[in-house]
Amino acid sequence: MKLIGELRALLGESGVLTDPADTSAYTKDWKHTVEGSAACVVRPRTAEEVAGVVRLASAAHVSVIPQGGNTGLAAGAIPDPSGTQIVLTLSRMNAIRKLDPVGMTVEVEAGCIVQAVQDAARAAGRILPVAFAAEGSAQIGGIVSTNAGGSNVLRYGMTRQLVLGLEVVRADGTILNGLRHLRKDNAGYDWKQLYIGSEGTLGIVTAVVLRLMPQPKFVVTSLLSVADPRAALDLLKQMQDGIGDVITAFELISPYSISIVEKHFGLKCPVAGGGWMVLLEASASVPGLREGVDEALAKVLESGIATDGTVAESETQAAQIWALRERITEAELKEGKSVKHDVSVPIPSVPEFLREAEEKLRASIPGAKINAFGHLGDGNIHFNVVVPPVTDAKVVNRLVHDIVALHEGSISAEHGIGSYRVDELERYRSESELVLMKQIKNALDPGGILNPGKVNAGSKI
Ligand code: 2HG
Ligand code: ZN
């Protein structure tokens, strides 16, 4: 293939992988349920090299699939099975260029591992306030391109809220540089918003300026048992009333989720009873946080909204509580075939959604086990269903998503559409929204070479 030679001339021998032994890690998703094939994997070191790859690929009418840490759960960074597409990994572009503790910004290259940026921020007395189980492998470019969520969204917002500046390689191979470290910038259209969350279908993010936050001096982590999701919602209301300004996480965990984490990782839930759990974390720098949380917890325990609970007395105990939450995804993988739903509904509707969806599933899919957990404080539930191997995932999706639609929710709260939810997007977004999305795609990538088939809004119009 002539293109491979051109890419080698541009990037050097080590910049182009073609041996399947080297490329296979880039052609299947984290869950190993979607597997494609690539003509090659390219490993550029600069935005100029990324732009060069895009120009060569475009001239050869070959598509480019940008890939970060490949931790996504929507198969949004995997090539199709044709073996003709190029995977472009940003992993060699991993410099932390500039960290400003006064302006509270950090400028990083797209391939930086999220945790490395978190560590650098902490060393400067600041935090990068994203938190999710895959942060040790996920890359900054990936979380920006997917507008990743996680368990701190309640306090700090989605990744979008943290992006101040962006550098993007456009589909025509030009570099768009907006790496500004500004809090306020209303000069013209805020074009970076188009690229954030567009899953590499409009441009390739090569560098980012992120907002940092002050590092809270005190953190209180607690685990509380509640009778059911409705009680969890009551608990949320009470805690918002009492200490809402210091809550950083409010996570709901079903009994089944706890049971599989205990089973597969030998962990032990410190709160007995085997019921629904809420992980609540609060953080602040002013003294008195622990007393304030204790007082609020005493009230909810007294009133019976929470039936039992524990507060971590050390960082180790806090980490143990978090492990129960963060290992659910891995435990689910060990349980067998699962069908994922990353949904959101208005927060007050969460208990009703859970009740209806569970009822429907139990009636339609005998043997289904519901692994429901997630970010109740944001109305985002991972309603994952462990099913017998013969089950048609699309049937399960339809069932759950129709209930989400009845509650005017979203079929993708934080993981994105990828290739996994393309049909669902067409079904649940209005025609006028799909038309607009298609117009945006056509305007920014008229040749359709960037991550084709992903998101794919309006393809059926
Ligand atoms: C989480 O909240 C992640 O832990 C993964 O978003 C959710 O496994 C999942 O479906
Ligand atoms: Zn999540």
XYZ file of C-alpha atoms and ligand atoms in Angstrom:
472
model
C 0.000 0.000 0.000
C 1.541 3.297 -1.167
C 0.078 5.177 1.789
C 1.963 3.065 4.349
C 5.254 4.047 2.704
C 4.265 7.717 2.784
C 3.309 7.441 6.451
C 6.676 5.800 7.218
C 8.462 8.629 5.436
C 6.550 11.104 7.589
C 6.714 9.358 10.977
C 9.709 7.040 10.756
C 9.674 3.241 11.121
C 8.592 3.240 14.786
C 5.742 5.612 13.982
C 3.827 3.079 11.859
C 2.782 -0.335 13.172
C 1.510 -2.969 10.746
C 2.295 -6.292 12.426
C -0.981 -7.690 13.860
C 0.910 -8.598 17.036
C 1.541 -4.859 17.530
C -1.767 -3.535 16.236
C -4.210 -5.937 17.897
C -4.380 -3.955 21.159
C -5.683 -0.983 19.146
C -8.324 -2.842 17.169
C -10.530 -4.178 19.947
C -12.438 -2.345 22.610
C -11.905 -2.596 26.365
C -14.767 -5.091 26.757
C -13.423 -7.154 23.827
C -16.868 -7.303 22.280
C -16.049 -5.222 19.202
C -13.073 -6.162 17.092
C -11.984 -4.455 13.897
C -8.885 -4.495 11.760
C -6.514 -1.700 10.718
C -4.234 -1.104 7.728
C -1.823 0.320 10.284
C -1.560 2.127 13.606
C 0.240 5.471 13.420
C 1.995 7.052 16.390
C 2.627 10.729 15.684
C 4.658 12.866 18.104
C 3.419 16.359 17.240
C 0.317 18.137 15.999
C 2.186 18.750 12.721
C 2.656 15.000 12.313
C -1.039 14.397 13.092
C -1.913 16.978 10.443
C 0.458 15.278 7.990
C -1.224 11.912 8.584
C -4.661 13.429 8.018
C -3.537 15.083 4.765
C -2.003 11.869 3.407
C -5.008 9.785 4.454
C -7.424 12.283 2.980
C -5.588 12.324 -0.365
C -5.764 8.517 -0.416
C -9.459 8.497 0.665
C -8.569 6.454 3.720
C -10.251 7.131 7.036
C -8.547 7.870 10.333
C -9.719 6.557 13.702
C -8.300 8.640 16.565
C -7.656 6.676 19.747
C -6.741 7.673 23.306
C -6.344 5.166 26.134
C -8.989 2.875 24.604
C -10.944 2.678 27.840
C -14.251 3.792 26.302
C -17.397 1.724 26.661
C -19.114 2.683 23.393
C -16.575 1.258 20.894
C -15.955 4.765 19.604
C -12.242 4.404 18.845
C -12.143 1.033 17.075
C -11.668 0.630 13.295
C -14.235 -1.249 11.231
C -13.413 -4.817 10.079
C -12.384 -3.804 6.517
C -8.671 -3.564 7.357
C -8.418 -0.341 5.338
C -8.647 2.266 8.104
C -5.789 3.896 10.024
C -5.824 4.018 13.818
C -4.086 7.152 15.082
C -2.933 6.823 18.679
C -2.065 10.008 20.573
C -0.071 8.114 23.207
C 3.321 9.498 22.195
C 2.074 13.069 22.658
C 2.139 13.044 26.430
C 3.909 16.153 27.683
C 2.531 18.297 30.496
C 3.617 21.602 29.004
C 2.719 24.187 31.575
C 0.994 24.161 34.970
C -0.008 27.533 36.401
C -1.061 27.304 40.081
C -2.076 30.977 40.213
C -4.192 31.064 37.063
C -5.136 27.451 37.976
C -4.678 26.026 34.491
C -2.678 23.213 32.964
C -1.724 22.798 29.317
C -1.196 19.203 28.254
C -0.842 17.130 25.128
C -3.725 14.859 24.203
C -1.932 11.602 25.002
C -1.269 12.460 28.661
C -2.679 9.870 31.022
C -5.380 11.500 33.158
C -3.771 10.279 36.376
C -0.425 11.843 35.447
C -2.142 15.224 35.140
C -4.016 14.654 38.415
C -0.696 13.866 40.131
C 0.995 16.952 38.688
C -1.894 19.124 39.852
C -1.765 17.679 43.375
C 1.953 18.276 43.579
C 1.151 21.955 42.987
C -1.637 22.013 45.617
C -4.389 21.947 43.000
C -6.660 19.229 41.593
C -7.854 18.205 38.166
C -11.337 17.340 39.382
C -12.191 14.382 37.174
C -12.595 11.010 38.859
C -13.451 7.683 37.272
C -12.251 4.101 37.453
C -10.241 4.180 34.192
C -8.259 7.337 35.031
C -5.014 5.334 35.234
C -5.216 4.502 31.503
C -7.585 7.063 29.950
C -5.977 9.952 28.093
C -6.815 13.653 28.198
C -7.611 13.798 24.470
C -10.013 10.897 24.940
C -11.865 12.426 27.870
C -12.191 15.715 26.002
C -13.317 14.035 22.784
C -15.947 12.066 24.683
C -16.785 14.768 27.255
C -16.235 12.162 29.971
C -18.210 12.316 33.210
C -17.369 10.331 36.340
C -18.157 10.666 40.009
C -17.188 14.319 40.586
C -19.576 15.800 38.020
C -22.046 16.739 40.737
C -19.575 19.308 42.074
C -17.311 20.188 39.150
C -19.274 19.408 35.973
C -18.423 17.263 32.958
C -15.049 17.462 31.190
C -16.518 20.197 28.962
C -16.730 22.524 31.955
C -13.011 22.120 32.562
C -11.766 22.862 29.046
C -10.479 26.403 28.535
C -8.466 25.935 25.375
C -8.055 23.409 22.598
C -5.769 22.566 19.729
C -7.390 20.473 17.024
C -6.287 18.996 13.716
C -9.117 19.523 11.275
C -10.245 17.061 8.634
C -8.471 19.121 5.940
C -5.169 18.665 7.749
C -4.900 22.195 9.119
C -4.151 22.934 12.766
C -6.586 25.041 14.732
C -4.816 26.577 17.720
C -6.985 27.893 20.536
C -4.718 27.024 23.459
C -5.751 30.000 25.544
C -5.511 30.038 29.348
C -8.495 32.341 29.811
C -11.449 32.096 32.182
C -13.436 34.560 30.155
C -13.383 34.598 26.372
C -16.460 35.635 24.435
C -14.652 36.666 21.268
C -16.688 35.041 18.521
C -18.117 31.539 18.403
C -16.861 29.182 21.080
C -15.845 26.630 18.431
C -14.064 24.331 20.877
C -17.482 23.178 22.147
C -18.074 21.495 18.783
C -15.038 19.282 19.190
C -15.575 18.449 22.867
C -17.716 15.314 23.018
C -17.835 14.775 19.245
C -15.860 11.533 19.593
C -13.200 12.297 17.010
C -15.714 12.637 14.197
C -15.127 16.371 13.578
C -11.425 16.818 14.342
C -8.546 15.318 16.318
C -7.777 16.935 19.670
C -4.000 17.270 20.012
C -3.581 19.533 23.077
C -5.813 20.986 25.781
C -5.810 23.725 28.411
C -7.745 22.538 31.465
C -9.019 24.334 34.505
C -7.693 23.258 37.869
C -9.407 23.662 41.227
C -8.109 24.290 44.729
C -7.147 21.080 46.497
C -9.566 20.511 49.385
C -7.680 19.955 52.652
C -10.365 17.727 54.121
C -12.259 14.869 52.532
C -14.959 12.778 54.200
C -16.008 9.514 52.565
C -19.007 7.584 53.814
C -21.081 4.593 52.807
C -24.743 4.471 53.800
C -27.366 1.797 53.392
C -30.855 2.760 52.265
C -34.011 0.726 51.813
C -34.359 1.443 48.089
C -33.603 4.032 45.378
C -36.474 6.235 46.583
C -34.849 6.450 50.015
C -31.554 7.234 48.260
C -33.280 10.158 46.550
C -34.667 11.357 49.901
C -31.147 11.096 51.260
C -29.838 13.203 48.371
C -32.429 15.886 49.067
C -31.605 15.918 52.802
C -27.881 16.087 52.191
C -28.263 18.802 49.539
C -30.294 20.795 52.048
C -27.752 20.225 54.816
C -24.285 20.222 53.210
C -24.979 20.529 49.468
C -22.121 22.922 48.799
C -19.469 20.450 49.933
C -20.769 17.227 48.352
C -18.396 15.961 45.648
C -19.913 12.530 44.968
C -23.261 10.879 45.508
C -23.169 7.383 44.043
C -25.886 4.754 44.130
C -24.932 1.076 44.255
C -27.381 -1.824 43.949
C -27.175 -4.953 46.111
C -26.221 -7.025 43.049
C -23.317 -4.665 42.242
C -21.943 -5.018 45.766
C -22.333 -8.798 45.636
C -20.309 -9.213 42.431
C -17.490 -6.958 43.634
C -17.314 -8.992 46.854
C -17.411 -12.235 44.886
C -14.748 -11.424 42.273
C -12.343 -9.245 44.235
C -12.695 -10.590 47.764
C -13.763 -7.164 49.041
C -16.045 -6.811 52.024
C -18.732 -4.189 52.262
C -18.228 -2.440 55.643
C -21.965 -1.767 55.986
C -23.992 -4.901 56.657
C -27.505 -5.636 55.462
C -26.944 -6.377 51.781
C -29.225 -3.592 50.595
C -28.841 -0.547 48.354
C -25.876 1.662 49.218
C -24.973 5.294 48.717
C -21.372 6.427 48.588
C -21.267 10.031 49.684
C -18.126 12.120 49.583
C -17.724 15.681 50.809
C -14.685 17.898 50.604
C -13.668 21.375 51.671
C -10.704 23.298 53.007
C -12.337 25.100 55.889
C -12.149 23.238 59.225
C -15.295 21.625 60.570
C -16.144 19.534 57.514
C -16.179 16.261 59.429
C -18.398 17.714 62.168
C -20.802 19.091 59.562
C -21.034 15.771 57.734
C -21.447 13.848 61.013
C -24.282 16.134 62.047
C -26.072 15.711 58.709
C -25.577 11.937 58.827
C -26.886 11.715 62.391
C -30.120 13.348 61.210
C -30.677 10.976 58.286
C -29.916 7.947 60.428
C -32.238 9.158 63.147
C -35.075 9.798 60.724
C -34.584 6.370 59.140
C -33.802 7.677 55.627
C -30.490 5.825 55.927
C -30.608 2.565 57.835
C -26.916 2.196 58.620
C -23.617 3.707 57.631
C -19.930 4.160 58.120
C -17.501 7.037 57.724
C -13.929 6.315 56.645
C -11.433 7.089 59.408
C -8.371 6.926 57.175
C -7.375 7.251 53.543
C -7.067 3.474 53.413
C -10.662 3.042 54.545
C -11.807 5.656 52.060
C -9.971 3.770 49.295
C -11.678 0.538 50.405
C -15.093 2.171 50.111
C -14.231 3.577 46.691
C -12.970 0.161 45.528
C -16.462 -1.256 46.111
C -17.773 1.326 43.669
C -14.972 1.487 41.140
C -14.494 -2.233 40.612
C -18.107 -2.847 39.590
C -17.336 -2.600 35.864
C -14.532 -5.176 36.062
C -16.675 -7.463 38.230
C -19.500 -7.233 35.697
C -17.111 -8.311 32.937
C -16.351 -11.449 34.933
C -20.065 -12.236 35.294
C -20.488 -12.989 31.584
C -22.353 -11.274 28.789
C -23.715 -7.887 29.777
C -25.692 -5.227 27.966
C -24.776 -1.722 29.041
C -27.022 1.308 29.359
C -25.523 4.644 30.267
C -28.696 6.599 30.782
C -29.846 9.758 32.483
C -33.300 10.897 33.506
C -34.337 13.941 35.537
C -33.037 13.229 39.046
C -36.497 12.909 40.707
C -37.447 10.245 38.114
C -34.558 7.876 38.875
C -36.442 5.600 41.336
C -39.431 5.301 39.010
C -37.192 4.605 36.013
C -35.383 1.865 37.959
C -38.636 0.283 39.071
C -40.198 0.273 35.612
C -37.089 -0.921 33.810
C -36.511 -3.730 36.275
C -40.129 -4.865 36.054
C -40.044 -4.871 32.249
C -36.770 -6.764 32.105
C -37.748 -9.418 34.600
C -40.909 -10.056 32.595
C -39.142 -10.185 29.211
C -35.683 -11.687 29.799
C -35.769 -14.615 32.198
C -32.507 -14.985 34.074
C -31.460 -11.342 33.594
C -29.470 -9.834 36.471
C -29.545 -6.095 36.867
C -26.286 -4.378 37.674
C -27.612 -0.898 38.404
C -25.284 1.714 39.828
C -24.064 5.171 39.057
C -24.098 8.843 39.619
C -27.452 9.457 41.302
C -26.468 13.025 42.112
C -26.482 13.687 38.337
C -29.427 11.437 37.414
C -27.001 9.147 35.516
C -27.524 5.437 36.061
C -25.525 2.593 34.544
C -28.392 0.182 34.105
C -26.349 -2.799 32.959
C -27.962 -6.158 32.462
C -26.116 -9.453 32.764
C -27.924 -11.782 30.374
C -27.828 -15.345 29.088
C -25.387 -15.524 26.099
C -28.172 -16.041 23.538
C -29.889 -12.747 24.397
C -30.135 -10.159 21.631
C -28.572 -6.994 23.063
C -30.681 -4.799 20.785
C -33.888 -6.146 22.309
C -32.636 -5.299 25.801
C -31.529 -1.828 24.656
C -34.902 -1.075 23.133
C -36.710 -2.119 26.254
C -34.620 0.045 28.561
C -34.291 3.041 26.240
C -38.026 3.244 25.589
C -38.533 3.719 29.323
C -35.764 6.324 29.371
C -37.571 8.151 26.560
C -40.842 8.107 28.513
C -39.013 9.977 31.264
C -37.477 12.410 28.736
C -34.025 11.118 29.500
C -30.895 10.476 27.461
C -29.614 7.160 26.065
C -26.044 8.311 26.631
C -25.313 10.361 29.702
C -21.518 10.191 29.687
C -20.065 7.352 27.583
C -21.071 8.684 24.171
C -22.595 7.085 21.099
C -19.485 5.458 19.573
C -20.496 2.666 17.243
C -22.488 0.985 19.960
C -25.475 3.362 20.102
C -25.692 4.682 16.529
C -29.126 3.179 15.835
C -30.407 4.309 19.180
C -29.367 7.902 18.530
C -31.372 7.848 15.290
C -34.394 6.571 17.154
C -34.420 8.848 20.153
C -33.194 12.223 18.882
C -35.611 14.382 16.924
C -35.250 14.711 13.169
C -34.391 18.398 13.428
C -31.553 17.658 15.864
C -30.238 14.861 13.639
C -30.341 17.150 10.599
C -28.319 19.764 12.446
C -25.765 17.179 13.607
C -25.401 15.920 10.046
C -24.911 19.476 8.762
C -22.172 20.042 11.344
C -20.432 16.816 10.321
C -20.693 17.694 6.627
C -19.332 21.179 7.246
C -16.328 20.080 9.291
C -15.494 16.772 7.629
C -16.992 16.890 4.124
C -14.945 13.893 2.942
C -16.134 11.820 5.911
C -12.638 10.588 6.753
C -12.673 11.157 10.518
C -13.967 8.221 12.550
C -16.710 7.294 10.067
C -19.616 5.258 11.375
C -19.252 6.626 14.914
C -22.023 8.885 16.237
C -23.226 8.970 12.608
C -26.142 11.239 13.356
C -28.616 11.733 10.567
C -27.205 8.919 8.427
C -30.716 7.601 7.804
C -32.227 10.935 6.841
C -18.575 4.114 36.031
O -19.361 4.972 36.421
C -18.244 4.054 34.576
O -18.027 3.325 36.806
C -18.455 2.670 33.967
O -18.903 5.026 33.872
C -19.870 2.238 33.897
O -19.430 -0.086 33.520
C -20.159 0.861 33.287
O -21.158 0.731 32.585
Zn -20.114 6.347 35.116
